[in-house]
Tab-separated table of C-alpha atoms in Angstrom:
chain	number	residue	atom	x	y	z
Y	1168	UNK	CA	2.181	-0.806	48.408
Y	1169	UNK	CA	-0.551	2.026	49.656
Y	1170	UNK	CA	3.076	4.357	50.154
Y	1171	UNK	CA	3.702	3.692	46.930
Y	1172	UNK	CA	0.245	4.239	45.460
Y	1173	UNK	CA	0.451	7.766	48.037
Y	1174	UNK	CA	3.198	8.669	45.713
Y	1175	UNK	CA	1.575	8.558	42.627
Y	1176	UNK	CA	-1.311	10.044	43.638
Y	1177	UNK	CA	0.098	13.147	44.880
Y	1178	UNK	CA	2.222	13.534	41.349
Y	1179	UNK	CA	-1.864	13.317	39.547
Y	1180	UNK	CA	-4.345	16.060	39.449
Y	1181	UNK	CA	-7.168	15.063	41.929
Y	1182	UNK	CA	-10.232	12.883	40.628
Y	1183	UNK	CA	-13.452	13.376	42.318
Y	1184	UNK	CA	-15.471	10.856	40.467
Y	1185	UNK	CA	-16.670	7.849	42.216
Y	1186	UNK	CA	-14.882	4.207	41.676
Y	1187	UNK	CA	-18.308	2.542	42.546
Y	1188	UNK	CA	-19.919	3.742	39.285
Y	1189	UNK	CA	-20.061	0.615	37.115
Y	1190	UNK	CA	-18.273	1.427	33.477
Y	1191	UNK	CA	-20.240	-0.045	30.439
Y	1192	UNK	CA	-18.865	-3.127	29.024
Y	1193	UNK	CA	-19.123	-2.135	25.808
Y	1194	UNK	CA	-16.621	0.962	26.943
Y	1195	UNK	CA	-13.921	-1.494	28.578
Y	1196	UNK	CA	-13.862	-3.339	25.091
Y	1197	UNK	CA	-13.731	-0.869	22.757
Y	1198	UNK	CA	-10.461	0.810	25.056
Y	1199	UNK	CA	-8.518	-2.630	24.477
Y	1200	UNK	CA	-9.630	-2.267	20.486
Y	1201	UNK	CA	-8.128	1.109	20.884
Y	1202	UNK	CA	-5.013	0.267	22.355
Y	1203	UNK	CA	-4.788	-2.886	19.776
Y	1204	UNK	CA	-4.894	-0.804	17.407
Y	1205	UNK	CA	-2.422	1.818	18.050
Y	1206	UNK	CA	-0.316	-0.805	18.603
Y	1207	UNK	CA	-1.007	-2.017	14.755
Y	1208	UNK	CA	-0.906	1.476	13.641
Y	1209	UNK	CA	2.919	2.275	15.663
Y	1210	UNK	CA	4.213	-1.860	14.438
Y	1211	UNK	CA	2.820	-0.274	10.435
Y	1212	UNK	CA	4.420	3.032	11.085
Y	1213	UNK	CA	7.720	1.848	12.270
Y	1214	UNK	CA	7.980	-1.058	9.621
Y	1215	UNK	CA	7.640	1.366	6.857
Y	1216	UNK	CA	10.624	3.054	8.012
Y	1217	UNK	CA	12.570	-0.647	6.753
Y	1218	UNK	CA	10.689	-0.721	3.536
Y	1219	UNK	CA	13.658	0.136	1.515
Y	1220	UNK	CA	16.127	-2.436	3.274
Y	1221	UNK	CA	16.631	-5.797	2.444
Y	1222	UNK	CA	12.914	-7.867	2.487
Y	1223	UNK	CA	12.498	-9.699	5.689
Y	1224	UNK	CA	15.049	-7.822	7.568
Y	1225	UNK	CA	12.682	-7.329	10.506
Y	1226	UNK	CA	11.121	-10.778	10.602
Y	1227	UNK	CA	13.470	-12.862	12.931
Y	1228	UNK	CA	12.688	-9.601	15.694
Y	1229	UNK	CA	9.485	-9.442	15.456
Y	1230	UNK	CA	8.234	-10.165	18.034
Y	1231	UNK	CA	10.793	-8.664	20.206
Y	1232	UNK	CA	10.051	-4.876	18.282
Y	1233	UNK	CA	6.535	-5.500	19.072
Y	1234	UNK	CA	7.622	-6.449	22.864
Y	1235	UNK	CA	9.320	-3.850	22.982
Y	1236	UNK	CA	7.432	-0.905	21.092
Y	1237	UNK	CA	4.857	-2.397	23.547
Y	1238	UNK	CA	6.985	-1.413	26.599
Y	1239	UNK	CA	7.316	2.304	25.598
Y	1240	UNK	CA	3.692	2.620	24.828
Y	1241	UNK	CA	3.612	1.560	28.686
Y	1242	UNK	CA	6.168	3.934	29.364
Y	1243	UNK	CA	4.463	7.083	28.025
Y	1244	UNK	CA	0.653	6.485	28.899
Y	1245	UNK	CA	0.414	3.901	31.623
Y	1246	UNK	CA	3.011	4.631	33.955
Y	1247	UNK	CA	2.839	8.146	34.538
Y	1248	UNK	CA	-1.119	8.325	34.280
Y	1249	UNK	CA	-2.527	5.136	34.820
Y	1250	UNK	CA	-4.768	4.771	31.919
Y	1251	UNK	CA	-4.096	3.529	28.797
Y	1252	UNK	CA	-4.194	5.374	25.315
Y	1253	UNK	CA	-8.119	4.434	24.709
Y	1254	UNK	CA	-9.350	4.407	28.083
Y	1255	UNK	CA	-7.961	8.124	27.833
Y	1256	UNK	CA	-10.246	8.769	24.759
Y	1257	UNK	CA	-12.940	7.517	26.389
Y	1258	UNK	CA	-12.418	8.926	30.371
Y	1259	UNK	CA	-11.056	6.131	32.032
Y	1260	UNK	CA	-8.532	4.924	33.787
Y	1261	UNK	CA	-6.794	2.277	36.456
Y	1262	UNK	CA	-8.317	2.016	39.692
Y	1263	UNK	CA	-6.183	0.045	42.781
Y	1264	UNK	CA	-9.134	-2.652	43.856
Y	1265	UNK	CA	-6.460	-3.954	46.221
Y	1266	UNK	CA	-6.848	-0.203	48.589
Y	1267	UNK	CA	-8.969	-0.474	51.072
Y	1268	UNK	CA	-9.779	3.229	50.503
Y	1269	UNK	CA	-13.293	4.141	49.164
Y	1270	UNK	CA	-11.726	6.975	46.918
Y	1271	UNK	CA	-9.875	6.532	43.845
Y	1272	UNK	CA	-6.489	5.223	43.806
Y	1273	UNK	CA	-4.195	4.788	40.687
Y	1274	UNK	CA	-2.267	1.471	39.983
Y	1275	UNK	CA	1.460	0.957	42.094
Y	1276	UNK	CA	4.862	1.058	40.407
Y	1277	UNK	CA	4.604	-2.389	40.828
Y	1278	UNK	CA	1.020	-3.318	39.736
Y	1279	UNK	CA	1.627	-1.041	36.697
Y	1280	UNK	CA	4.848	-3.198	35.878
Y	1281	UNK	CA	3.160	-6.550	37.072
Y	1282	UNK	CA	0.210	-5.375	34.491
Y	1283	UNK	CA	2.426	-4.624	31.536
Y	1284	UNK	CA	4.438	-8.051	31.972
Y	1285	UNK	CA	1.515	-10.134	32.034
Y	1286	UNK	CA	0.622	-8.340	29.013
Y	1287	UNK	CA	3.483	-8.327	26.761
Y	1288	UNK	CA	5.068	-11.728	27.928
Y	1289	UNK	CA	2.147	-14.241	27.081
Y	1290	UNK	CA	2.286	-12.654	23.808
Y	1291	UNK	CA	5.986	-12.979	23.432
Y	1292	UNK	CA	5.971	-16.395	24.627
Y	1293	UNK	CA	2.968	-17.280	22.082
Y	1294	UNK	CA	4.894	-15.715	18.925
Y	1295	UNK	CA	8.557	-17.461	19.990
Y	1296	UNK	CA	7.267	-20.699	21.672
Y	1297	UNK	CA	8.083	-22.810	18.114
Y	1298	UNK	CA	11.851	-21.288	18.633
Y	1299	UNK	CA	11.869	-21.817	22.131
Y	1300	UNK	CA	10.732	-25.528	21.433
Y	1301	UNK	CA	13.609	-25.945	18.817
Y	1302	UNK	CA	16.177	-24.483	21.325
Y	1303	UNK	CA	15.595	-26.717	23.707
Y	1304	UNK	CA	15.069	-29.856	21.744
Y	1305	UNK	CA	11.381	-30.620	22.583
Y	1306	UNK	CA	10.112	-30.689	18.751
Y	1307	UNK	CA	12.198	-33.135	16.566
Y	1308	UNK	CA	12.044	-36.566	17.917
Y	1309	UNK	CA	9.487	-36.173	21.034
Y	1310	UNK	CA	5.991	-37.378	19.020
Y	1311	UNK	CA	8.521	-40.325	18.113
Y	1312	UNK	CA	9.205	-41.569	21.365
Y	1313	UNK	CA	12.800	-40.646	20.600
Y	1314	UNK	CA	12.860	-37.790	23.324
Y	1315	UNK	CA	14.256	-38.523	27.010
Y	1316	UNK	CA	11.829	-38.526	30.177
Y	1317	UNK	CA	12.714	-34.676	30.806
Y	1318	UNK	CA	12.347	-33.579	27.494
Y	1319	UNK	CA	8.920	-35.496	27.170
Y	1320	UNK	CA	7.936	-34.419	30.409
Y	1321	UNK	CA	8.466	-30.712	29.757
Y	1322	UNK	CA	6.947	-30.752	26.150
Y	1323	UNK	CA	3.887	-31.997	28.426
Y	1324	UNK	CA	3.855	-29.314	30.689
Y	1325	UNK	CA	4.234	-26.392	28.433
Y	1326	UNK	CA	1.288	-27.810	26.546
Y	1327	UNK	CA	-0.653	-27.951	29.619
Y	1328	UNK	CA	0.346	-24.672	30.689
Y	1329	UNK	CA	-1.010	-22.909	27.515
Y	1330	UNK	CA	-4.403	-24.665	27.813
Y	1331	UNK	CA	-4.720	-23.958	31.594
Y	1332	UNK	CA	-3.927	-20.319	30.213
Y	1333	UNK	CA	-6.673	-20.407	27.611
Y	1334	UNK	CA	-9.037	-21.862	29.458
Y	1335	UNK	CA	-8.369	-19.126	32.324
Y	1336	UNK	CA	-8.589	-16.520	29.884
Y	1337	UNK	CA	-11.773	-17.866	28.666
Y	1338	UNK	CA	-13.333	-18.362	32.330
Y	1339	UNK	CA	-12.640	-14.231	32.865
Y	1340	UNK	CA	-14.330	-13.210	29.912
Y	1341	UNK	CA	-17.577	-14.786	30.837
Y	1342	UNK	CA	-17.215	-13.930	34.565
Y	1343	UNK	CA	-16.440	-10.032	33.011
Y	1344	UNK	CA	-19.682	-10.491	30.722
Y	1345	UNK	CA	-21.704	-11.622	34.077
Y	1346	UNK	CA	-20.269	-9.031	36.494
Y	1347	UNK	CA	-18.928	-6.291	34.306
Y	1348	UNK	CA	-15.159	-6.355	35.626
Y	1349	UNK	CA	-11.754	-7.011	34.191
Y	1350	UNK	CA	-12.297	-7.718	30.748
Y	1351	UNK	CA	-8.670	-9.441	30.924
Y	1352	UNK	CA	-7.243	-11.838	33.426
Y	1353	UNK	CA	-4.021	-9.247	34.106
Y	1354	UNK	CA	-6.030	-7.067	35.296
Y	1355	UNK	CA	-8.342	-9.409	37.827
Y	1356	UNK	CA	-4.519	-10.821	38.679
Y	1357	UNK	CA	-3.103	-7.717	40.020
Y	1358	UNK	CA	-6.135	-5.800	40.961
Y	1359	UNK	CA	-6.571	-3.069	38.024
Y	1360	UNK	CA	-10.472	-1.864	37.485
Y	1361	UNK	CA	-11.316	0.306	34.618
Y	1362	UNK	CA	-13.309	3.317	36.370
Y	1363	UNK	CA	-14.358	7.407	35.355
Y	1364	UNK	CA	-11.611	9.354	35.001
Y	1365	UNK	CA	-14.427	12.162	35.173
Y	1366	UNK	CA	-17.647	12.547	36.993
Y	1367	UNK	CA	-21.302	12.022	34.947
Y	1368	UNK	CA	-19.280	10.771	32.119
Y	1369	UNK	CA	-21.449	9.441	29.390
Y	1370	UNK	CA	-20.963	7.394	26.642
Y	1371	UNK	CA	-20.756	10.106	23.770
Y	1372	UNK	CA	-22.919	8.568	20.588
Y	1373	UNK	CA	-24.931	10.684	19.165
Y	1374	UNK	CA	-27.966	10.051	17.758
Y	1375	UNK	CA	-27.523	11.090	13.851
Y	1376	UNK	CA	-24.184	8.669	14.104
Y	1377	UNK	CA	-26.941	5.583	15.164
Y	1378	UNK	CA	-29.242	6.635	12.419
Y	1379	UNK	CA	-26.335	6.234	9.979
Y	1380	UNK	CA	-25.212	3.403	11.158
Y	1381	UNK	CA	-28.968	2.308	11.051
Y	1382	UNK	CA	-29.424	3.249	7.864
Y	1383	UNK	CA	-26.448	2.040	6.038
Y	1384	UNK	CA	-27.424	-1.323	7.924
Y	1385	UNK	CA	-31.341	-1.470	6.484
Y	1386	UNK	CA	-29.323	0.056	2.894
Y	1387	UNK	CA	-27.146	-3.391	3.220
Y	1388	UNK	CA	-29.513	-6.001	3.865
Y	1389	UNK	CA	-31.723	-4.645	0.908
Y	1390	UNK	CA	-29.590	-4.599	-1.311
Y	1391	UNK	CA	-28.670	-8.281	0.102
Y	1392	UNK	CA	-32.435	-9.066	-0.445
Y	1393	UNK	CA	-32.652	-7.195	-4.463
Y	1394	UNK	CA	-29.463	-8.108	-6.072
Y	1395	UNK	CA	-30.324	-11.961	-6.483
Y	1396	UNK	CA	-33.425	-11.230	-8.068
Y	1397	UNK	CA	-31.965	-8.964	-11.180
Y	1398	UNK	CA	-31.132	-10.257	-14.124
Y	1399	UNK	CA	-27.484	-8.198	-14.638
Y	1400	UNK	CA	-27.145	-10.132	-18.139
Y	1401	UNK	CA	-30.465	-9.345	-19.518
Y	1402	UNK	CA	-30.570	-6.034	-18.111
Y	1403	UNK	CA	-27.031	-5.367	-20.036
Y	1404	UNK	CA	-28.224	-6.547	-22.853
Y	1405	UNK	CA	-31.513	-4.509	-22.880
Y	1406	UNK	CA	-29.505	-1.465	-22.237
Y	1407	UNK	CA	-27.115	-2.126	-25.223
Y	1408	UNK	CA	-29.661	-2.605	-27.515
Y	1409	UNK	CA	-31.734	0.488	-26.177
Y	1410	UNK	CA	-28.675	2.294	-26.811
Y	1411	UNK	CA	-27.556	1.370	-30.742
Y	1412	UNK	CA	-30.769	0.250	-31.317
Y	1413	UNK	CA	-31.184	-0.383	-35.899
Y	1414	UNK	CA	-28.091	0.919	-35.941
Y	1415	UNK	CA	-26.245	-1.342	-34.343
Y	1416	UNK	CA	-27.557	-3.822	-37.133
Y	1417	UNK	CA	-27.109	-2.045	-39.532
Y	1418	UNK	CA	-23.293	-2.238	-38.453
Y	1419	UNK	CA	-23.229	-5.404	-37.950
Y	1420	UNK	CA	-24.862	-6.142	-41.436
Y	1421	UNK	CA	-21.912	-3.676	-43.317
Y	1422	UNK	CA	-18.887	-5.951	-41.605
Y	1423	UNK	CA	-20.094	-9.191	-43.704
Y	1424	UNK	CA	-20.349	-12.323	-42.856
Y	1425	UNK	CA	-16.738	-12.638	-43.054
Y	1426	UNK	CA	-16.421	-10.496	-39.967
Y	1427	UNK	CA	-19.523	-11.625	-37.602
Y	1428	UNK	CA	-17.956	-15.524	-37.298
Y	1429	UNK	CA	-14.691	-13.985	-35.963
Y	1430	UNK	CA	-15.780	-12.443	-32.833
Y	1431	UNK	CA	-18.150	-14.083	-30.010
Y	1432	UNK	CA	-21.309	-11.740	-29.342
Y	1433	UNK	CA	-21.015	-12.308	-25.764
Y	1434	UNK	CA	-17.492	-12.402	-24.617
Y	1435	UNK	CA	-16.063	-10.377	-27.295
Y	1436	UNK	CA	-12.994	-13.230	-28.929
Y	1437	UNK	CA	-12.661	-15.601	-31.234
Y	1438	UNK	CA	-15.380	-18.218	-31.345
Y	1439	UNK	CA	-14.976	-21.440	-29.411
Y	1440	UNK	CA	-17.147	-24.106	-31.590
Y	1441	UNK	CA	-19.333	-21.042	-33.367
Y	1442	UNK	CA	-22.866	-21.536	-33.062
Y	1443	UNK	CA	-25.577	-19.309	-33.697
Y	1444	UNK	CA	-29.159	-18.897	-31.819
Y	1445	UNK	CA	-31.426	-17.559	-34.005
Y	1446	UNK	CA	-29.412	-13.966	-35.677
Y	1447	UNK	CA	-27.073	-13.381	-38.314
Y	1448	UNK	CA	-24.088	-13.588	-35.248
Y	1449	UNK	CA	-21.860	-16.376	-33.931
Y	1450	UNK	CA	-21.691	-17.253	-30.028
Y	1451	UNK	CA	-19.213	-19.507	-27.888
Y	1452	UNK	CA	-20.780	-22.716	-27.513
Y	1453	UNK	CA	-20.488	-22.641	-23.662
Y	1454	UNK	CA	-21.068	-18.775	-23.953
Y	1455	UNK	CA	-24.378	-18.928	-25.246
Y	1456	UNK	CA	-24.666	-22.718	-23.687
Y	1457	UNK	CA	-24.273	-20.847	-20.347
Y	1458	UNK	CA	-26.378	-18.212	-20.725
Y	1459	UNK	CA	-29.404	-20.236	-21.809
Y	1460	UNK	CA	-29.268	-22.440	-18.669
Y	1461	UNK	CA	-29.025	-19.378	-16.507
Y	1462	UNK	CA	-32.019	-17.819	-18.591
Y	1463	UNK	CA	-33.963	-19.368	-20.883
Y	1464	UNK	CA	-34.982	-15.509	-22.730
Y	1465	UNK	CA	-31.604	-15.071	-23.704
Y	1466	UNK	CA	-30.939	-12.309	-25.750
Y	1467	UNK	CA	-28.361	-11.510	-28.700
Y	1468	UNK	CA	-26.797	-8.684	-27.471
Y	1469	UNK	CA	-25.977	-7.333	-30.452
Y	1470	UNK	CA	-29.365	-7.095	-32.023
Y	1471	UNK	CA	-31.965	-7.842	-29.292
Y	1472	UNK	CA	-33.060	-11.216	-30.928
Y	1473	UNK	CA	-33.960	-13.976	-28.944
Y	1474	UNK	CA	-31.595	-16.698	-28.849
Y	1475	UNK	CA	-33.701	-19.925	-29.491
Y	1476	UNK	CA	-32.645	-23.237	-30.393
Y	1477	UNK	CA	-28.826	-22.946	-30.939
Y	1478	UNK	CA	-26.957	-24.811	-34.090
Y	1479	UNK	CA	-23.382	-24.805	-35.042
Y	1480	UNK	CA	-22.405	-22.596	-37.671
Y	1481	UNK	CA	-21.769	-24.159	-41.106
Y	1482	UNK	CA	-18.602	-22.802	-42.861
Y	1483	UNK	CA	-17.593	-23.157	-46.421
Y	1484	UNK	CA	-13.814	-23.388	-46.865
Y	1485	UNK	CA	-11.812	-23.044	-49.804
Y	1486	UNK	CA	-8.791	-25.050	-50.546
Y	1487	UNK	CA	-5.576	-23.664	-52.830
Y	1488	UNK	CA	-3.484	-25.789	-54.890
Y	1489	UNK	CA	0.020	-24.212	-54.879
Y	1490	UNK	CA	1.552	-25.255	-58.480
């Protein structure tokens, strides 16, 4: 394995940074978020190419594409440089924990493969285990008690394989949150450690990006804070009536009372049990229902008047005798 690691290493450019420097944890995160999300951004690119084919042509490969885009991601960034698309971006890369050298040493063939397997595969196995289930008869019939010994006794095991395999992942992350190290269990497995690809790296955030960031954050929570306490619907209706003002009334009062009972003041259609609160203009009955409970100075907004105690609207209507 150390030939094989010799090999590499003399087909890199020479790294004089120091594997002993601990890498923020922050930094080994946000690489996996990178490389998550190229992955997204390659799947998106690469389905749009299908967009014009039948719907759903893609769906029962899924998650063989995404294996498989997977593997030539690994193919172009991992194997030949040992480091990953956003450790790259932000100056890291693989570092062989299994040497018993105190300089850098990239990954093996093998621990590069090993790594890339361990990636891909659990993933695979998660998206096709309800086909794999189906296929080999451990779904229909098994909760039943209809299943034979085998078939029971393998359902049991896969489960219990997936939950040891949860519950391992789990156990990593808070070992990597107590001693900074192998944010995933692949790489703890076959001895991968994120280190400086470059000497007196720092993590490069500027200070005008966290007083954004800062800001926008303090903008948020005010805003969070103010917005309950305005009154949008009395504040609209103060506008509109800044606005047309007389006349707006004067308006209303040329269309006749013929025309004010056919349209709601507040929502604008045809009156729902017409009731007026104190103007010349008809309301909803849960429009202007509604808007009292919410605020008891409700407004007309037509004409600024207060709407007080509310009263149906009393109609006169004329009947024709067709001789």
């Amino acid at each position: 394995m150390d030939q094989e690691g010799s090999k590499v290493a003399g087909s890199l450019p020479e790294i004089s940074c120091d594997p002993l420097i601990p890498v923020l944890r922050i930094s080994q995160l946000d690489a996996l978020e990178l490389d998550s999300a190229l992955e997204q951004l390659l799947w998106t690119q690469f389905s749009q190419c299908f967009q014009n084919f039948r719907p759903g042509l893609l769906t029962p490969l899924e998650p063989e594409l995404k294996a498989l885009l997977q593997l030539l991601l690994w193919r172009f960034t991992l194997y030949p440089n040992s480091t990953t698309v956003g450790q790259s971006i932000l100056s890291l890369r693989y570092h062989n924990t299994l040497s018993t050298s105190a300089r850098y040493k990239p990954l093996t063939q093998r621990q590069k493969l090993a790594l890339v397997l361990l990636t891909a595969g659990p993933r695979w196995l998660q998206e096709r285990a309800h086909s794999l289930r189906l296929c080999l008869g451990l779904t229909s019939g098994v909760s039943e008690g209809d299943g034979t010994f085998s078939q029971k006794a393998l359902s049991i095991s896969l489960t219990l394989m997936s939950g040891v395999a949860r519950l391992a992942s789990l156990v990593n992350f808070l070992v990597f949150l107590s001693k900074g190290q192998h944010p995933v269990l692949a790489e703890r497995i076959i001895g991968a450690r994120a280190v400086f690809s470059k000497p007196n790296v720092t993590r490069d955030i500027t200070y005008q990006y966290m007083n954004r960031g800062l800001l926008w954050h303090g903008f948020a929570e005010f805003l969070i804070f103010l917005l309950p306490l305005i009154n949008v619907k009395k504040l609209k209706s103060n506008i509109y009536s800044f606005l047309l003002g007389a006349d707006g009334s004067d308006i209303e009062s040329a269309r006749g009372k013929d025309e004010v009972w056919k349209e709601c003041a507040l929502c604008g259609e045809w009156p729902t049990l017409p009731h007026r609160g104190g103007c010349q203009h008809v309301f909803c009955y849960y429009c202007i229902k509604s808007h009292i409970i919410t605020n008891s100075c409700t407004t007309c907004p037509k004409c600024g008047a207060e709407a007080r105690q509310i009263e149906p609207v009393k109609m006169e209507v004329e009947m024709f005798v067709r001789q």
